[in-house]
XYZ file of N, CA and C in Angstrom:
576
model
N -18.277 -6.268 1.489
C -19.327 -6.497 0.807
C -20.575 -6.004 1.826
N -20.134 -6.788 3.320
C -22.033 -6.369 4.085
C -21.536 -5.922 5.233
N -20.240 -4.989 5.023
C -20.020 -4.331 6.548
C -20.176 -3.306 5.782
N -20.519 -2.881 4.757
C -20.902 -1.032 4.881
C -22.141 -1.441 4.991
N -22.854 -2.125 4.122
C -24.367 -2.696 4.335
C -24.989 -3.621 4.512
N -25.554 -4.014 5.814
C -26.113 -5.272 6.220
C -27.036 -6.184 4.564
N -27.959 -4.774 4.869
C -28.623 -5.456 3.752
C -28.242 -5.274 2.596
N -27.839 -5.767 1.652
C -26.950 -5.358 0.781
C -27.358 -6.575 0.051
N -27.696 -6.186 -2.044
C -28.516 -6.863 -2.986
C -26.571 -7.140 -3.567
N -26.379 -8.425 -3.177
C -25.676 -8.568 -4.473
C -26.344 -8.783 -5.762
N -27.129 -8.558 -5.872
C -27.097 -8.657 -7.661
C -27.017 -7.403 -8.147
N -27.148 -6.694 -7.755
C -27.555 -4.773 -8.022
C -25.847 -4.507 -7.568
N -24.594 -5.018 -7.103
C -23.651 -4.059 -6.010
C -22.448 -5.803 -7.310
N -23.552 -6.455 -7.576
C -21.852 -7.020 -8.642
C -21.729 -6.026 -9.878
N -23.200 -6.339 -10.954
C -22.995 -5.084 -12.313
C -21.939 -2.757 -11.982
N -21.891 -3.207 -10.590
C -21.146 -1.472 -10.228
C -19.626 -2.230 -9.507
N -20.094 -3.277 -9.052
C -18.132 -3.053 -8.819
C -17.632 -3.850 -9.859
N -17.868 -4.814 -11.105
C -17.382 -4.838 -12.492
C -17.063 -4.089 -12.752
N -18.143 -2.958 -13.196
C -18.538 -1.658 -13.677
C -17.048 -0.951 -13.037
N -16.231 -0.226 -12.077
C -16.480 0.489 -11.735
C -14.570 -0.887 -10.967
N -14.189 -1.752 -11.280
C -13.380 -2.539 -10.732
C -12.764 -2.803 -12.123
N -13.712 -2.762 -13.010
C -13.539 -4.090 -13.994
C -12.011 -2.381 -15.189
N -11.950 -1.692 -14.652
C -11.269 -0.193 -16.071
C -10.168 -0.786 -15.958
N -9.987 -0.600 -17.344
C -7.916 -0.769 -16.903
C -7.580 -2.145 -18.049
N -8.501 -3.084 -17.177
C -8.789 -4.531 -17.948
C -8.794 -5.317 -18.947
N -8.323 -6.241 -20.072
C -9.123 -6.490 -20.629
C -10.096 -7.998 -19.890
N -10.820 -7.538 -20.367
C -12.281 -8.428 -20.270
C -11.394 -10.107 -21.232
N -11.109 -10.505 -21.575
C -10.642 -11.267 -22.150
C -9.434 -12.785 -21.486
N -8.734 -12.195 -20.909
C -7.511 -11.761 -20.130
C -8.390 -13.060 -18.929
N -7.546 -14.872 -18.541
C -8.583 -14.895 -18.287
C -7.346 -14.916 -16.367
N -6.675 -13.365 -16.502
C -6.965 -12.630 -15.201
C -7.290 -11.995 -14.388
N -8.684 -11.772 -15.715
C -9.574 -10.746 -15.010
C -10.424 -10.549 -14.231
N -11.397 -12.294 -13.741
C -11.089 -11.300 -12.268
C -11.046 -11.726 -11.524
N -9.719 -12.429 -11.164
C -8.766 -12.453 -10.135
C -8.485 -11.423 -10.161
N -7.882 -10.697 -10.877
C -7.169 -8.651 -10.702
C -8.619 -7.887 -10.412
N -9.924 -7.915 -9.876
C -11.260 -7.434 -9.919
C -10.570 -7.385 -8.718
N -11.020 -9.307 -8.131
C -11.209 -9.770 -6.921
C -10.316 -8.867 -6.422
N -8.751 -9.402 -6.733
C -7.599 -8.089 -5.650
C -8.024 -6.623 -5.660
N -8.631 -6.510 -6.800
C -8.583 -4.555 -6.216
C -9.842 -4.929 -4.854
N -10.838 -5.346 -4.881
C -12.037 -5.199 -3.823
C -11.566 -6.018 -2.835
N -10.731 -6.113 -3.074
C -10.333 -7.251 -1.676
C -9.587 -6.364 -1.078
N -8.521 -6.137 -1.682
C -7.300 -5.285 -1.309
C -8.022 -3.753 -0.340
N -9.334 -3.124 -0.926
C -9.972 -1.710 -0.589
C -11.173 -2.931 0.379
N -11.745 -2.849 0.374
C -12.434 -3.857 1.426
C -11.841 -4.300 3.116
N -10.664 -4.904 2.274
C -9.338 -5.016 4.289
C -8.654 -4.619 4.431
N -8.612 -3.196 3.209
C -6.990 -2.827 4.553
C -7.388 -1.447 4.033
N -7.335 -0.582 2.335
C -7.723 0.138 1.536
C -8.546 1.347 3.143
N -9.273 1.419 1.978
C -10.687 1.166 3.473
C -10.906 1.588 5.363
N -10.428 0.632 5.615
C -10.336 0.487 7.376
C -9.171 0.446 7.206
N -7.709 1.313 6.648
C -6.481 1.848 6.647
C -7.207 3.835 7.294
N -7.742 3.861 6.043
C -8.328 5.504 6.071
C -9.635 6.326 6.965
N -10.264 4.340 7.231
C -10.477 5.154 7.968
C -10.008 6.157 9.812
N -9.304 4.140 9.564
C -8.151 4.743 11.020
C -7.881 6.326 11.153
N -7.084 6.269 9.736
C -5.857 7.638 9.649
C -6.664 8.340 10.217
N -8.035 8.438 8.962
C -8.894 10.114 9.636
C -9.041 9.586 10.426
N -9.289 9.391 11.443
C -10.305 8.571 13.558
C -9.560 9.386 13.992
N -8.296 9.511 13.435
C -6.873 10.477 15.007
C -6.994 11.570 14.489
N -6.217 11.563 13.040
C -6.678 13.124 12.778
C -7.271 13.967 13.296
N -8.438 13.813 13.464
C -9.483 13.759 13.664
C -9.481 14.130 15.134
N -9.307 13.540 15.545
C -8.689 13.479 16.902
C -7.852 14.324 17.319
N -6.687 15.064 16.221
C -6.198 16.382 17.082
C -4.527 16.007 16.799
N -4.293 14.281 16.860
C -3.478 13.379 16.572
C -2.307 13.051 15.257
N -0.847 13.900 15.504
C -0.751 14.274 14.751
C -0.340 12.194 13.883
N -0.463 12.652 12.774
C -0.504 11.232 12.340
C 0.639 11.446 10.777
N 1.229 10.324 10.747
C 2.865 10.272 9.238
C 1.691 9.046 8.632
N 0.823 9.232 7.569
C 1.000 8.216 6.482
C 1.921 7.549 5.850
N 1.765 6.391 5.328
C 2.411 6.059 3.655
C 2.346 5.092 3.711
N 2.441 4.926 2.081
C 1.824 3.797 1.330
C 2.647 2.977 0.629
N 3.795 1.866 0.179
C 3.798 1.404 -0.516
C 3.088 0.603 -1.990
N 4.267 0.860 -2.838
C 4.420 0.723 -3.886
C 4.789 -0.195 -4.968
N 6.309 -0.434 -3.921
C 6.685 -1.389 -5.088
C 6.800 -2.528 -3.966
N 7.107 -3.128 -5.785
C 6.900 -4.774 -5.956
C 7.755 -5.179 -5.439
N 8.263 -6.251 -4.478
C 9.845 -6.081 -4.613
C 10.551 -7.532 -5.187
N 11.559 -7.108 -5.760
C 11.452 -8.286 -6.839
C 12.225 -9.527 -6.283
N 12.320 -9.843 -5.207
C 12.473 -11.179 -4.490
C 11.096 -12.138 -5.064
N 9.845 -11.264 -4.856
C 8.620 -11.799 -5.113
C 7.898 -12.225 -6.746
N 9.081 -11.275 -7.584
C 8.974 -11.383 -8.796
C 9.531 -11.567 -10.137
N 10.382 -11.796 -9.549
C 11.633 -12.156 -11.073
C 12.575 -12.947 -9.764
N 12.819 -14.181 -10.273
C 14.177 -15.268 -10.102
C 15.385 -14.316 -9.787
N 15.525 -14.228 -10.466
C 16.982 -13.349 -9.977
C 17.461 -12.734 -9.098
N 16.327 -12.304 -7.997
C 16.674 -11.752 -6.708
C 15.629 -12.562 -6.084
N 15.194 -14.013 -5.769
C 14.176 -14.484 -4.836
C 14.405 -16.402 -6.200
N 14.752 -16.829 -5.794
C 15.113 -17.936 -6.068
C 14.291 -18.764 -6.009
N 13.858 -19.348 -4.592
C 13.696 -19.980 -4.075
C 11.623 -18.968 -3.618
N 11.961 -18.496 -3.516
C 10.083 -18.452 -3.520
C 9.482 -18.019 -4.577
N 8.351 -18.924 -4.637
C 6.624 -18.338 -5.615
C 7.127 -17.445 -6.344
N 7.086 -16.992 -7.916
C 7.029 -15.965 -7.613
C 5.392 -15.534 -8.125
N 5.614 -13.640 -7.365
C 3.775 -13.547 -7.939
C 2.953 -12.969 -9.157
N 1.989 -13.550 -9.609
C 1.607 -13.162 -11.148
C 2.329 -11.512 -10.785
N 2.722 -10.430 -11.994
C 2.577 -9.012 -11.789
C 0.939 -8.346 -11.186
N -0.283 -8.459 -11.176
C -0.834 -8.032 -11.052
C -1.458 -7.707 -9.494
N -0.429 -8.235 -9.022
C -0.119 -8.270 -7.079
C 0.621 -7.722 -6.685
N 0.977 -6.397 -6.259
C 2.181 -5.437 -6.634
C 2.502 -5.403 -5.047
N 2.878 -4.339 -4.412
C 3.343 -4.781 -2.711
C 2.051 -5.621 -2.184
N 2.723 -6.042 -1.811
C 1.743 -7.264 -1.031
C 1.423 -6.818 0.807
N 0.410 -7.204 1.385
C 0.729 -7.084 2.592
C 2.151 -7.276 3.778
N 2.713 -6.488 4.120
C 4.245 -6.912 5.204
C 5.370 -7.038 5.057
N 4.942 -6.964 3.058
C 6.687 -6.231 1.990
C 7.465 -5.101 2.931
N 6.189 -4.927 3.377
C 7.251 -3.251 3.851
C 8.399 -3.658 4.960
N 8.050 -5.238 5.311
C 8.656 -5.804 6.524
C 11.061 -5.744 6.109
N 10.220 -6.087 4.662
C 11.635 -6.446 4.426
C 13.370 -5.237 4.189
N 11.850 -4.931 3.624
C 12.725 -3.001 3.709
C 13.013 -2.089 4.915
N 11.858 -2.658 6.595
C 11.963 -1.583 7.513
C 12.903 -1.909 8.451
N 13.392 -3.184 7.922
C 14.228 -3.660 8.920
C 15.585 -4.752 7.762
N 15.739 -3.664 7.157
C 16.756 -4.167 6.402
C 17.361 -4.868 6.127
N 16.554 -5.640 6.251
C 16.927 -7.832 5.095
C 18.226 -7.393 3.921
N 18.085 -5.457 3.552
C 18.839 -5.674 2.163
C 20.978 -5.849 2.061
N 20.721 -5.365 3.604
C 21.616 -4.875 4.330
C 22.344 -6.054 5.463
N 21.649 -7.860 5.952
C 22.333 -8.903 5.861
C 23.275 -9.333 5.328
N 23.822 -10.392 5.971
C 24.904 -11.506 5.434
C 24.184 -11.432 4.961
N 24.138 -12.342 3.275
C 23.614 -13.289 2.488
C 23.306 -14.906 3.365
N 24.245 -15.526 3.529
C 23.780 -16.065 4.265
C 22.910 -16.251 4.756
N 22.177 -15.688 5.738
C 20.860 -14.422 6.586
C 19.479 -14.633 5.425
N 19.922 -14.076 4.323
C 18.894 -14.021 3.324
C 18.159 -14.690 2.687
N 18.608 -16.154 3.564
C 17.377 -17.046 2.700
C 17.972 -16.975 0.999
N 19.250 -16.845 -0.575
C 19.557 -16.426 -1.584
C 18.369 -15.378 -1.653
N 18.210 -14.081 -1.624
C 17.373 -12.726 -1.915
C 18.508 -12.324 -1.605
N 18.451 -11.133 -2.766
C 19.057 -10.532 -3.508
C 18.331 -9.355 -3.297
N 18.742 -7.988 -4.343
C 17.810 -6.921 -3.685
C 18.326 -6.325 -4.573
N 17.985 -5.128 -5.195
C 18.479 -4.126 -6.321
C 18.969 -3.265 -5.701
N 20.065 -1.965 -6.199
C 20.781 -0.431 -5.694
C 19.117 -0.261 -4.657
N 19.231 0.007 -5.797
C 17.261 1.392 -5.588
C 16.691 0.337 -5.019
N 16.363 -0.595 -3.942
C 15.977 -1.226 -3.323
C 16.890 -1.250 -2.463
N 17.906 -1.082 -1.737
C 19.185 -0.629 -1.238
C 18.488 1.020 -0.460
N 18.127 1.982 -0.861
C 18.533 3.162 -1.066
C 17.444 3.739 -0.338
N 15.714 2.423 -1.212
C 14.064 2.797 0.088
C 14.150 1.931 0.630
N 15.470 1.175 0.808
C 15.254 0.453 2.244
C 15.661 1.711 3.448
N 16.701 1.853 2.604
C 17.924 3.150 3.713
C 17.151 4.250 4.246
N 16.815 4.213 3.367
C 15.940 5.665 3.800
C 14.311 5.409 4.416
N 13.662 4.383 4.732
C 12.721 3.896 5.232
C 12.836 3.320 7.075
N 14.391 2.667 7.184
C 14.794 2.360 7.853
C 15.472 3.877 9.271
N 15.386 5.444 7.878
C 16.257 6.610 8.737
C 14.414 7.414 9.206
N 13.676 7.042 8.418
C 12.135 7.880 9.050
C 11.579 7.100 9.810
N 11.718 6.292 9.708
C 11.240 5.269 11.317
C 11.887 5.543 12.350
N 13.275 5.154 12.124
C 14.493 5.560 14.225
C 13.972 7.546 14.288
N 13.861 7.576 12.646
C 13.253 9.421 13.654
C 12.555 9.577 14.066
N 11.093 8.628 13.468
C 9.808 8.594 13.697
C 10.054 7.873 15.284
N 10.867 7.175 15.715
C 11.040 6.499 17.144
C 11.802 7.899 18.630
N 12.487 8.100 17.943
C 13.445 9.032 18.739
C 12.786 11.055 19.101
N 11.828 10.292 18.103
C 11.226 12.448 17.812
C 9.289 11.850 17.296
N 9.514 11.556 17.059
C 7.878 10.942 16.933
C 7.637 11.932 15.769
N 8.302 12.897 14.950
C 8.563 13.679 13.681
C 9.439 12.246 12.685
N 9.193 11.645 11.507
C 9.741 10.815 10.131
C 10.909 11.502 9.802
N 10.919 13.061 10.079
C 11.849 13.995 9.840
C 12.786 15.224 10.268
N 12.905 14.403 12.235
C 14.251 14.755 12.792
C 14.071 13.189 13.499
N 15.505 13.305 13.754
C 16.183 14.724 13.771
C 17.134 14.184 12.329
N 17.774 12.634 11.518
C 18.018 13.077 10.278
C 17.417 14.033 9.215
N 17.268 14.662 8.249
C 16.388 15.655 7.458
C 16.503 13.858 6.236
N 16.169 14.130 5.029
C 16.013 13.608 3.886
C 15.643 14.344 2.860
N 16.020 14.125 1.481
C 16.248 15.132 0.944
C 13.746 15.077 1.032
N 13.141 13.910 0.389
C 11.374 14.376 1.415
C 11.339 14.530 1.966
N 10.490 15.127 2.663
C 9.801 15.450 4.350
C 8.596 14.720 4.194
N 8.914 13.513 4.824
C 7.315 13.566 5.318
C 6.106 14.429 5.714
N 4.921 14.788 4.785
C 3.820 15.775 5.026
C 3.492 14.447 5.993
N 2.897 15.874 7.614
C 2.188 15.738 8.606
C 0.033 15.251 7.724
N -0.427 14.206 7.961
C -1.478 14.028 7.499
C -2.302 14.092 7.886
N -3.319 15.107 7.266
C -4.343 15.931 8.027
C -6.165 15.827 7.012
N -6.843 16.016 7.038
C -8.213 15.542 7.204
C -8.729 16.432 5.852
N -7.645 17.598 5.253
C -7.873 18.530 4.063
C -7.300 18.093 3.171
N -6.096 17.791 4.104
C -4.938 17.965 2.501
C -4.634 15.797 2.009
N -4.676 15.223 3.115
C -4.946 13.551 3.635
C -3.371 13.084 2.687
N -2.229 14.409 2.320
C -1.195 13.166 1.436
C -0.003 12.253 2.647
N 0.140 11.665 2.219
C 1.303 10.758 1.788
C 2.715 10.001 2.050
N 3.529 9.638 2.366
C 4.535 9.684 1.636
C 4.331 7.983 0.698
N 4.733 7.938 -0.311
C 4.696 6.706 -0.974
C 5.884 6.267 -1.102
N 6.043 5.211 -0.794
C 7.287 4.437 -1.096
C 8.050 3.011 -2.701
N 8.641 2.982 -3.315
C 8.727 3.384 -3.925
C 10.050 3.134 -4.954
N 10.572 2.797 -5.481
C 11.282 3.267 -6.459
C 11.586 3.317 -7.317
N 12.303 4.231 -8.257
C 13.900 4.623 -7.894
C 14.004 6.178 -6.125
N 12.597 6.185 -6.619
C 13.060 7.380 -5.719
C 11.667 7.075 -4.973
N 11.339 7.905 -3.926
C 10.153 8.340 -2.661
C 9.220 9.267 -3.722
N 8.218 9.184 -3.612
C 7.178 10.766 -3.846
C 5.983 10.498 -2.827
N 5.129 11.300 -2.757
C 4.257 12.217 -2.465
C 3.612 11.759 -2.795
N 2.087 11.279 -2.179
C 1.132 11.478 -2.382
C -0.366 12.313 -2.125
N -1.848 12.166 -2.121
C -2.263 12.433 -1.709
C -3.578 11.514 -1.835
N -4.706 11.289 -0.797
C -6.168 11.528 -1.245
C -6.104 9.999 -1.073
N -5.142 9.265 -0.681
C -5.515 8.100 -1.402
C -7.020 6.941 -0.811
N -7.149 5.771 -1.818
C -9.376 4.979 -1.513
C -10.005 6.765 -2.159
N -9.454 7.460 -2.257
C -10.658 8.749 -2.496
C -11.553 7.246 -2.737
N -11.171 7.050 -3.757
C -12.879 6.926 -4.697
C -13.486 5.189 -4.141
N -12.865 4.847 -3.375
C -13.066 3.281 -3.268
C -13.863 3.892 -1.481
N -12.821 4.620 -1.183
C -14.121 5.305 0.627
C -15.891 6.003 -0.350
N -15.875 6.446 -1.017
C -17.495 7.215 -2.455
C -17.974 6.451 -2.362
N -17.354 4.837 -3.047
C -17.857 4.148 -3.609
C -18.852 3.002 -1.967
N -17.843 2.670 -1.731
C -18.751 1.777 -0.287
C -19.322 2.956 0.517
N -18.808 4.106 1.036
C -19.817 4.578 2.051
C -21.470 4.975 1.487
N -20.499 5.286 -0.030
C -21.877 5.616 -0.518
C -22.711 5.061 -1.213
N -22.341 5.480 -3.037
C -22.946 3.789 -3.486
C -23.025 2.987 -3.092
N -22.871 2.054 -2.527
C -22.473 0.624 -2.108
C -23.663 0.587 -0.937
N -24.173 1.983 0.143
C -25.001 2.436 0.776
C -26.171 2.068 0.349
N -26.128 3.135 -0.871
C -27.875 3.000 -1.884
C -28.079 1.869 -2.087
N -27.352 0.730 -2.687
C -28.600 -0.152 -3.030
C -29.058 -0.755 -1.867
């Protein structure tokens, strides 16, 4: 919080954060505060900084392609897919670096190199698409060529703020990721 306002009064901020981040969670749930903290931490440490950087590059006239992974890797949540790993609670979605499994094709490694991990058909398909987009980008500077996929990854600009969303069963497009969070931290909290 102090990143956004060095003189912030936490006694004023906490009720606002509980109100904003507590929506949709059951207060009687023993993980109520864990859910809220996870969302606050994600916004403060990852989402807001990534969006600020993305916007700065786009404002400078650079070609930016932004992605957001929302797929929860089954190996982290279902013992049928990852026997050797501790299972993460449901409130942890796609975690930091979970995209690496799919970007580098872990689903296609020989079984003896996967540490007992298994992947669903949907995860294999998502991995193929991610690898195609990223190798396209490495070859041409554009994730949409030379190999075309059914979903065109939009160029990010500061007006539409579109991005591709990596998820199963199908990829999707999103826009204005973090809009509410950016407003909260840049405008509302800075006034307290």
